[in-house]
C-alpha positions as a Markdown table, in Angstrom:
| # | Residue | x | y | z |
|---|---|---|---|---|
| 1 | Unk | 44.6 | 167.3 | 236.6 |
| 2 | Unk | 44.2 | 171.0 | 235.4 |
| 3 | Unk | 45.9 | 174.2 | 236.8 |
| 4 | Unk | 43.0 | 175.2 | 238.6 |
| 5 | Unk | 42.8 | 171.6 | 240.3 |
| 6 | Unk | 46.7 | 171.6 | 241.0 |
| 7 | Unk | 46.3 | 175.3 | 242.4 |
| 8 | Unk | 43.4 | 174.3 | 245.0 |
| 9 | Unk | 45.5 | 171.6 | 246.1 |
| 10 | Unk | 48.4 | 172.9 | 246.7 |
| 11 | Unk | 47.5 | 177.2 | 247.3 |
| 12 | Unk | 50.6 | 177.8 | 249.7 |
| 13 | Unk | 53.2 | 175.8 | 248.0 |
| 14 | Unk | 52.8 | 176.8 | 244.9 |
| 15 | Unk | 55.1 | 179.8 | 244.1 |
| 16 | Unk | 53.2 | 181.1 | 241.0 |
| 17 | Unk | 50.0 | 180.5 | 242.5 |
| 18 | Unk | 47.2 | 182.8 | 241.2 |
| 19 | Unk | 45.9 | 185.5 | 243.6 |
| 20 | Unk | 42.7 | 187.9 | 242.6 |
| 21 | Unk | 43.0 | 191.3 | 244.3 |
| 22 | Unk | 39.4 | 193.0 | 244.0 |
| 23 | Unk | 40.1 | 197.1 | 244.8 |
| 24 | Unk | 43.0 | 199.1 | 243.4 |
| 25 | Unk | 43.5 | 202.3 | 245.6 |
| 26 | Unk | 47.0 | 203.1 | 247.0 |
| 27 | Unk | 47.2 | 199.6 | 249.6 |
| 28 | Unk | 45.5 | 197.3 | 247.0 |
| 29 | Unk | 48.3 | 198.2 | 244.2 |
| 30 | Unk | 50.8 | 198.0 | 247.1 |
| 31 | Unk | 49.9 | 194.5 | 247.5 |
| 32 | Unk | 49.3 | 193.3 | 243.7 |
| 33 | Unk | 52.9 | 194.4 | 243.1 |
| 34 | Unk | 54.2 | 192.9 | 246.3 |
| 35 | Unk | 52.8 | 189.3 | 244.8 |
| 36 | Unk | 54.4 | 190.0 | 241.4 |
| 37 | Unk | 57.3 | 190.7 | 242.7 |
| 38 | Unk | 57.7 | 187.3 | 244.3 |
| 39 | Unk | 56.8 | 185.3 | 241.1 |
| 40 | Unk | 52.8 | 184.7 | 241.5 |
| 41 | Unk | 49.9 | 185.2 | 238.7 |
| 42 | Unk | 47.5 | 188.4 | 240.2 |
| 43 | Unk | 44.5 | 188.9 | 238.3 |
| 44 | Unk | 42.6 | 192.6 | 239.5 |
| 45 | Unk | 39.6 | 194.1 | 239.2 |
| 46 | Unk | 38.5 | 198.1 | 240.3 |
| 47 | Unk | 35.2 | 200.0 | 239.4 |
| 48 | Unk | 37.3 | 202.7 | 237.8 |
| 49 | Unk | 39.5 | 200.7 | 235.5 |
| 50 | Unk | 42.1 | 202.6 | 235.1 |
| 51 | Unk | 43.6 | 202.4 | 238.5 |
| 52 | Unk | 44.6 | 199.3 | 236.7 |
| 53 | Unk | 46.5 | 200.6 | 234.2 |
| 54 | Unk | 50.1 | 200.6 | 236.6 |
| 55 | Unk | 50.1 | 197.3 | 238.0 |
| 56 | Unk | 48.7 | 195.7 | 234.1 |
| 57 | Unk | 52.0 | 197.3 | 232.9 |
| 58 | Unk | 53.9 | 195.2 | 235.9 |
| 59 | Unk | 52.5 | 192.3 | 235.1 |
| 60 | Unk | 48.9 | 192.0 | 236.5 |
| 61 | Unk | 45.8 | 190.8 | 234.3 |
| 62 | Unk | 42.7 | 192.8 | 234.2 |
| 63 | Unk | 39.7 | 191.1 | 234.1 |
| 64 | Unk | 36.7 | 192.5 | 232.5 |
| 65 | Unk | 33.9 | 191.7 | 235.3 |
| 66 | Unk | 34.2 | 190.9 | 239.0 |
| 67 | Unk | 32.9 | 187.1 | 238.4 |
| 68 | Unk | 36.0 | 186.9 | 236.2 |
| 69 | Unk | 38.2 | 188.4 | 238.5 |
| 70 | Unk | 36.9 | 185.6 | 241.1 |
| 71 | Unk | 37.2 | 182.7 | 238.8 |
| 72 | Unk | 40.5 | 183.6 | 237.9 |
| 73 | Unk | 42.2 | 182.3 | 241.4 |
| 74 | Unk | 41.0 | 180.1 | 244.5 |
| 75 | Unk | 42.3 | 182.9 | 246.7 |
| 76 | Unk | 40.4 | 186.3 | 246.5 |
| 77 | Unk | 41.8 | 189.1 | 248.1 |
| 78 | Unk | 39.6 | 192.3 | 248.7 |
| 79 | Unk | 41.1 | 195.7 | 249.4 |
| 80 | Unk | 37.9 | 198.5 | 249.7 |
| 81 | Unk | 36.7 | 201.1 | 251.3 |
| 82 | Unk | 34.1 | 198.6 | 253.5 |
| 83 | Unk | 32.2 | 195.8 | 253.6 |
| 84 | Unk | 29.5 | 196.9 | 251.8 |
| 85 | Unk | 31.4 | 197.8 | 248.7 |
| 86 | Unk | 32.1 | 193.9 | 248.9 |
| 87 | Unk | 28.8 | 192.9 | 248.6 |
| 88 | Unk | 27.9 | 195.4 | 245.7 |
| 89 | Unk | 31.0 | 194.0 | 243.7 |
| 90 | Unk | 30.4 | 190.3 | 244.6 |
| 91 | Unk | 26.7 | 190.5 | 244.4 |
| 92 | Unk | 26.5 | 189.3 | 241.2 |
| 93 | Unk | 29.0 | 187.0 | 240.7 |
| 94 | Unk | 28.3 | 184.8 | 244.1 |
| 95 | Unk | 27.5 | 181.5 | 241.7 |
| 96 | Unk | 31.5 | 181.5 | 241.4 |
| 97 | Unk | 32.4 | 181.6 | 245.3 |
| 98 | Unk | 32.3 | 178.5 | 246.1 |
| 99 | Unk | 35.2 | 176.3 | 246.8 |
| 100 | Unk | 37.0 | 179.9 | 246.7 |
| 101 | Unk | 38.5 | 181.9 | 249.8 |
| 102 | Unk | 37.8 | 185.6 | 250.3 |
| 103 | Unk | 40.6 | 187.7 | 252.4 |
| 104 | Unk | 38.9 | 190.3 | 253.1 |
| 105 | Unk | 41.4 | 193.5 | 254.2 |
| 106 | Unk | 38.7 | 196.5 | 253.9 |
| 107 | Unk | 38.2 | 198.1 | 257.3 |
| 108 | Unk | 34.6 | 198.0 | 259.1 |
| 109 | Unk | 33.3 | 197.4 | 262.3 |
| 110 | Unk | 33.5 | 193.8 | 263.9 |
| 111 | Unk | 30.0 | 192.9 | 263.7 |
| 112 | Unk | 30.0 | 193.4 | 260.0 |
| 113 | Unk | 33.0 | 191.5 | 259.7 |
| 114 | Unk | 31.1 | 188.9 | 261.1 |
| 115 | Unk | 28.0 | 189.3 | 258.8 |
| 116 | Unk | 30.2 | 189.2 | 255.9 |
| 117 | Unk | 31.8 | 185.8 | 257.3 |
| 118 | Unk | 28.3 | 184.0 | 257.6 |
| 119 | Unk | 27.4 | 186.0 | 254.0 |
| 120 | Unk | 30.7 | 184.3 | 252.2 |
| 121 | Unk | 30.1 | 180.3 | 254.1 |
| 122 | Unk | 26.2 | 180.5 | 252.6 |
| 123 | Unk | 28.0 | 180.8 | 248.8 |
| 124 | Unk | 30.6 | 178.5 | 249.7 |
| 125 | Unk | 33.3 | 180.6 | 250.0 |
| 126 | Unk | 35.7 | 180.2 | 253.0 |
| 127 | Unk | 36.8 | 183.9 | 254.4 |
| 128 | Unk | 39.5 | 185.3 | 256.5 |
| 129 | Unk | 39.0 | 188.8 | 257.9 |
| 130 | Unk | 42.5 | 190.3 | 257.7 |
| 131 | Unk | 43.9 | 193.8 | 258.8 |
| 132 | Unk | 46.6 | 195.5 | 257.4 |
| 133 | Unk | 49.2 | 197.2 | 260.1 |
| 134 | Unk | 51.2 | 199.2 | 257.3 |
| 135 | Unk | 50.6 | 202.1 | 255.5 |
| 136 | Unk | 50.6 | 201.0 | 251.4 |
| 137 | Unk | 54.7 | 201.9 | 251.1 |
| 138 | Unk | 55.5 | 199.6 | 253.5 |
| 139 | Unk | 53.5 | 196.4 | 252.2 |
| 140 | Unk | 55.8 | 193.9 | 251.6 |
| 141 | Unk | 58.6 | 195.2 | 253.9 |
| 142 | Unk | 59.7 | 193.4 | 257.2 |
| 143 | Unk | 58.2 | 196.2 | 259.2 |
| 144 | Unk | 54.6 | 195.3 | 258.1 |
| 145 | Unk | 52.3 | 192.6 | 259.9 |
| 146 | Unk | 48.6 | 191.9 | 258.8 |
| 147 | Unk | 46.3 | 190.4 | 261.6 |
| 148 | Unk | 43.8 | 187.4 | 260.8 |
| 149 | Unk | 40.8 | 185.8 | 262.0 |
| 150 | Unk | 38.6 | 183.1 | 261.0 |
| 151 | Unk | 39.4 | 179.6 | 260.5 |
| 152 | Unk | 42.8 | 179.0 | 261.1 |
| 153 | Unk | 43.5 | 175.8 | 259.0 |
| 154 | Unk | 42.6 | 178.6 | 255.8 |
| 155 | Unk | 45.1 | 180.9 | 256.8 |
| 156 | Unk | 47.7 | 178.4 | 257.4 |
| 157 | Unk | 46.7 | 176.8 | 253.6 |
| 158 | Unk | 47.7 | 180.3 | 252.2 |
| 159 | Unk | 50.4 | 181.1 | 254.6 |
| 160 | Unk | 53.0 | 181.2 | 251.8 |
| 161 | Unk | 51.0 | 183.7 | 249.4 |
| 162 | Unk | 49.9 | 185.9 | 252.1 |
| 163 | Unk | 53.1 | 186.1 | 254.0 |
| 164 | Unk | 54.5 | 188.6 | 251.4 |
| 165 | Unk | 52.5 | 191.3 | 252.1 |
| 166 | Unk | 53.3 | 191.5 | 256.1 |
| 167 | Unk | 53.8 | 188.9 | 258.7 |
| 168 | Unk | 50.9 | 186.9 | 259.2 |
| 169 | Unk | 49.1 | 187.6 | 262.8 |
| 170 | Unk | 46.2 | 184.8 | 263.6 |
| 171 | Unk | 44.2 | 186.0 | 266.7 |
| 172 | Unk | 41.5 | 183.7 | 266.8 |
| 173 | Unk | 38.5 | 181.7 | 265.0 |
| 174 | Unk | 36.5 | 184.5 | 265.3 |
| 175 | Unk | 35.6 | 186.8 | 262.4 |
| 176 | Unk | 35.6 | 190.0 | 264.2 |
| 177 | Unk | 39.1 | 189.7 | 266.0 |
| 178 | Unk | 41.6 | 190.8 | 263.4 |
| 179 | Unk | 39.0 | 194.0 | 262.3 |
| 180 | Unk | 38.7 | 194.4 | 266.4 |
| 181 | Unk | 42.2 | 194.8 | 267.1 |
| 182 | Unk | 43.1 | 196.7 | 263.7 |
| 183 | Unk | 40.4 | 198.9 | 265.1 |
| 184 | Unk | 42.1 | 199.3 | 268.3 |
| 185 | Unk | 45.1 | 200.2 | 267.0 |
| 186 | Unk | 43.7 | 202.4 | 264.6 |
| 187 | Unk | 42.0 | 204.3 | 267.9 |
| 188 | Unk | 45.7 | 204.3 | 269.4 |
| 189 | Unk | 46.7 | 206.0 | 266.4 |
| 190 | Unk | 44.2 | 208.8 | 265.1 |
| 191 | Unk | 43.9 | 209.2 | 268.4 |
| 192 | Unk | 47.7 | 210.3 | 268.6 |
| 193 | Unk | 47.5 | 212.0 | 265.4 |
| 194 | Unk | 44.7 | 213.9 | 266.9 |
| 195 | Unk | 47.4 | 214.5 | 270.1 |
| 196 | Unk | 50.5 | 216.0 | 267.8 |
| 197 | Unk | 48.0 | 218.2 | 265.4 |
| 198 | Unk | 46.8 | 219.6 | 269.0 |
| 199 | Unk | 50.0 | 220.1 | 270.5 |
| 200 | Unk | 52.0 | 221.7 | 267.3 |
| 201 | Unk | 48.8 | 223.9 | 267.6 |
| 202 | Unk | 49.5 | 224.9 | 270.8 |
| 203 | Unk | 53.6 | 225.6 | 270.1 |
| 204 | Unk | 52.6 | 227.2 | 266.6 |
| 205 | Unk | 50.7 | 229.9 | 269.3 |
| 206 | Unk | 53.6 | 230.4 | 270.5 |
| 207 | Unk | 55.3 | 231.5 | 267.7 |
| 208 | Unk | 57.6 | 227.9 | 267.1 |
| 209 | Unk | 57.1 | 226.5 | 263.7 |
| 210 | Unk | 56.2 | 223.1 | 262.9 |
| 211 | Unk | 59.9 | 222.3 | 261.8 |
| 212 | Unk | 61.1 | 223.4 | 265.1 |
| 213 | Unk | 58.4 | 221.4 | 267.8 |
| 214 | Unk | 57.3 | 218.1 | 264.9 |
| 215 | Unk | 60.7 | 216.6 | 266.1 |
| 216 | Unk | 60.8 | 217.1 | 269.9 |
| 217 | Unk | 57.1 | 216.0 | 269.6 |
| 218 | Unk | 58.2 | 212.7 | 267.7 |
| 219 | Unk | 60.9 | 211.8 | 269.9 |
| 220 | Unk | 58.0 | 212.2 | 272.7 |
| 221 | Unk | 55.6 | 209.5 | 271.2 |
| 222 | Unk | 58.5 | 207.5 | 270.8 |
| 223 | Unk | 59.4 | 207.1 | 274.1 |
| 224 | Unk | 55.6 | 206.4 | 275.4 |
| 225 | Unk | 56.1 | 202.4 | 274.6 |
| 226 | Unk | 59.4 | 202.9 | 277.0 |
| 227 | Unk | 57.4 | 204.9 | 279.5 |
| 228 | Unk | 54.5 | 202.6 | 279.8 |
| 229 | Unk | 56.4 | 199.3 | 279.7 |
| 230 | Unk | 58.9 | 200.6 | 282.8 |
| 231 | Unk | 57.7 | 198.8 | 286.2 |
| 232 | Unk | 55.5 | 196.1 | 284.5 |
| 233 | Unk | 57.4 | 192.7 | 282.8 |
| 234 | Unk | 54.2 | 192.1 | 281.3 |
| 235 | Unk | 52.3 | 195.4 | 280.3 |
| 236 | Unk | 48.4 | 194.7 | 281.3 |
| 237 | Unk | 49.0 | 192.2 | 283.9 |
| 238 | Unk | 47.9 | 194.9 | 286.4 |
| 239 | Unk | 45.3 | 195.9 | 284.3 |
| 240 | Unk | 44.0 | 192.1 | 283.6 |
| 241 | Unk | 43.8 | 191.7 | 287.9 |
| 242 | Unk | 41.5 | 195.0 | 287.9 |
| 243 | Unk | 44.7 | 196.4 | 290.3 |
| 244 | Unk | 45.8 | 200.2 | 290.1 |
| 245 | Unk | 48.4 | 200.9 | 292.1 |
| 246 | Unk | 49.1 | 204.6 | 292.4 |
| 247 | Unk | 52.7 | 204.6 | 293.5 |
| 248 | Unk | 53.9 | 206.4 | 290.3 |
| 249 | Unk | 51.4 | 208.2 | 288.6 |
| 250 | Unk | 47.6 | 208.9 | 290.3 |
| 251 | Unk | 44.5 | 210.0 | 288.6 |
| 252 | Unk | 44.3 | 213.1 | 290.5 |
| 253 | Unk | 48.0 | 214.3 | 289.5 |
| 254 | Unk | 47.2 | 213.6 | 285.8 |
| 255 | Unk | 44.0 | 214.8 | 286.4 |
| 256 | Unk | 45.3 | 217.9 | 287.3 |
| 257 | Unk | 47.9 | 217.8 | 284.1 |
| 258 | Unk | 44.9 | 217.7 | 281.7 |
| 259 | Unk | 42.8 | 220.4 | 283.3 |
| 260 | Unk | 46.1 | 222.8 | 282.8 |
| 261 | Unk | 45.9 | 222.0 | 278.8 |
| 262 | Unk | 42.2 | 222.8 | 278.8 |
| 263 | Unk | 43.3 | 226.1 | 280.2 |
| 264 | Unk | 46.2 | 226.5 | 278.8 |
| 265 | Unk | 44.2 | 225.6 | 275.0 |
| 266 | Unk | 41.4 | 228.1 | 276.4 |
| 267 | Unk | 43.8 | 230.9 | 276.6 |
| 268 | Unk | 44.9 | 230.6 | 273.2 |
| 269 | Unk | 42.0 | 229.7 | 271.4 |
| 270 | Unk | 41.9 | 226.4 | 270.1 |
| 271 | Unk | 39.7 | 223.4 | 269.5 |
| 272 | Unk | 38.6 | 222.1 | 273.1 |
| 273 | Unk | 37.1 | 218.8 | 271.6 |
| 274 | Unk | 40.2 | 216.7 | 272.4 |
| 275 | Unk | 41.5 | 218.2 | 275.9 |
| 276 | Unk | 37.8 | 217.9 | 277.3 |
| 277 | Unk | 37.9 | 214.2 | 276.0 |
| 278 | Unk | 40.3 | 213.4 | 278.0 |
| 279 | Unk | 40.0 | 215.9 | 280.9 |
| 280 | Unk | 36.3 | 214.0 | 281.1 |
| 281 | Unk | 38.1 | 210.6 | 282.0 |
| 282 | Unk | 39.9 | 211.3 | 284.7 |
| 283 | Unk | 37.0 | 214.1 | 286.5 |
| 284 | Unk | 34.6 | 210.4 | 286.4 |
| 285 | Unk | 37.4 | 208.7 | 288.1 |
| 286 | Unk | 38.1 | 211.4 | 290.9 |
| 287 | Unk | 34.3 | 211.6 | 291.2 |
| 288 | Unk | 34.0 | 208.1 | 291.9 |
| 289 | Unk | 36.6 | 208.0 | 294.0 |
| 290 | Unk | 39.6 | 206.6 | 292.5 |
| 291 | Unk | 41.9 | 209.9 | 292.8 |
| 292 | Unk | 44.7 | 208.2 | 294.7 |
| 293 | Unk | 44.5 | 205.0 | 291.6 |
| 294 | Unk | 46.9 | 204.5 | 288.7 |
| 295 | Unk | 45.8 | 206.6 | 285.8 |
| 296 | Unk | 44.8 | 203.5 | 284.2 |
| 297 | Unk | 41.8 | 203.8 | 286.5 |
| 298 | Unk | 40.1 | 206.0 | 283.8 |
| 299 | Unk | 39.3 | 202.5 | 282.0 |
| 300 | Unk | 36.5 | 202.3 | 284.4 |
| 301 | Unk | 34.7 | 205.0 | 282.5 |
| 302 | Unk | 35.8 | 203.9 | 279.2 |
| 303 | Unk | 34.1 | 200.5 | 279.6 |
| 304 | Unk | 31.3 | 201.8 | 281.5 |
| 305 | Unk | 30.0 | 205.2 | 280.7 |
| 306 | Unk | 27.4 | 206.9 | 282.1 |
């Protein structure tokens, strides 16, 4: 039996297992020197070839053409800007997918995620969709998780290798659920980046500095998991039963709350973009007469809008 034989066979037990990691910005590094570091064989591959040129010197092989990058393991990981890059890189070297699996960790939407699923099975290739919940330092620490999708008897043959990078995460068989809720989360948090720029903004008019208001604005958004889990053992059970009870917090009082930052970002001249977002959510829900509901009324809207 040959090493590429034994590896097929046995891709999650083996400890120096070969991995391929295609795409060598900040998180693809992060993750060829996470697998080094616990003992496996990474072979890479990036258009501009001297991104390479770190990880080579800890250990990494560079391979000279993507088809050699692919032949090099049974497990192909992909770290890009989006799907498409994939299929200009793999697009010539798609006689050497099959038997293979692609891990695909690039961000795009769900429905190309799927695509590229049905895109990998017609070269033989068996593929994951996975999305990384860590920023590139963190890789490989206990604080970072990476969600899957696709068929779950793949992810559980390479368990071992991918466990490393962040705790794996399977959501389901389909494709387009790990890319769906990285997306989400993702939305939670530009969206709250979006939220602190605004409201450092508005203290910076003020005359505080950023050193002064980034901490009390911190300790803020970490209490909001607190906030929204108080009253609910389950968060969303409410949600899931279409209820909206609006014994703590009504649309119309936080409707009110976001109509005194549009004014109060009026008066001082900044960007209305964000305030109006939200300001627009809960004006539908008063207007269709859901004033006295929950705040989380405004989902209504969001899953409907006109």
């Amino acid at each position: 039996m040959n090493e590429h034989q034994n590896d097929q066979q046995n891709p999650a037990t083996s400890q120096d297992s070969a991995v391929t990691v295609i795409g060598l910005g900040p998180m693809g590094q992060a993750m060829t020197r996470t697998l080094l570091t616990v003992g496996h064989r990474v072979t890479v591959w990036n258009r501009t070839a001297g991104r390479a040129d770190g990880v080579v010197a800890d250990g990494a092989t560079l391979a000279a053409t993507p088809g050699e990058a692919v032949e090099a393991s049974d497990l192909v990981i992909l770290s890009l800007t989006d799907y498409q890059a994939m299929y200009d890189i793999l697009g010539g070297a798609t006689a050497s997918l099959a038997g293979r699996t692609l891990v695909n960790l690039s961000s795009d939407t769900p429905d190309r995620t799927r695509e590229a699923a049905t895109w990998a099975a017609g070269h033989g290739a068996a593929f994951l969709t996975g999305g990384v919940m860590a920023p590139a330092p963190m890789v490989g620490t206990e604080a970072a998780h990476v969600y899957y999708s696709g068929p779950y008897d793949v992810m559980e043959n390479h368990r071992a290798v991918l466990a490393p990078l962040g705790t794996p995460k399977h959501l389901g068989e389909d494709p387009g659920l790990a890319q769906m809720m990285y997306q989400a989360q993702l939305a939670v948090f530009l969206t709250s980046l979006s939220a602190l720029m605004h409201a450092t903004a508005m203290l910076g008019a003020a005359g505080m500095k950023a050193t002064e208001t980034m901490p009390e604005l911190l300790s803020f958004a970490d209490s909001i998991g607190a906030i929204l889990r108080a009253g609910e053992e389950a968060p969303g059970t409410a949600l899931d039963a279409g209820r909206h009870p609006g014994d703590l917090s009504t649309v119309t009082m936080m409707g009110a709350t976001s109509d005194h930052i549009v004014e109060t970002s009026t008066s001082l001249g900044l960007d209305l973009a964000l305030p109006l977002a939200v300001q627009a959510h809960y004006r539908r829900a008063i207007e269709n007469g859901h004033g006295g509901d929950n705040w989380t009324r405004i989902i209504d809207s969001i899953r409907e809008p006109r």
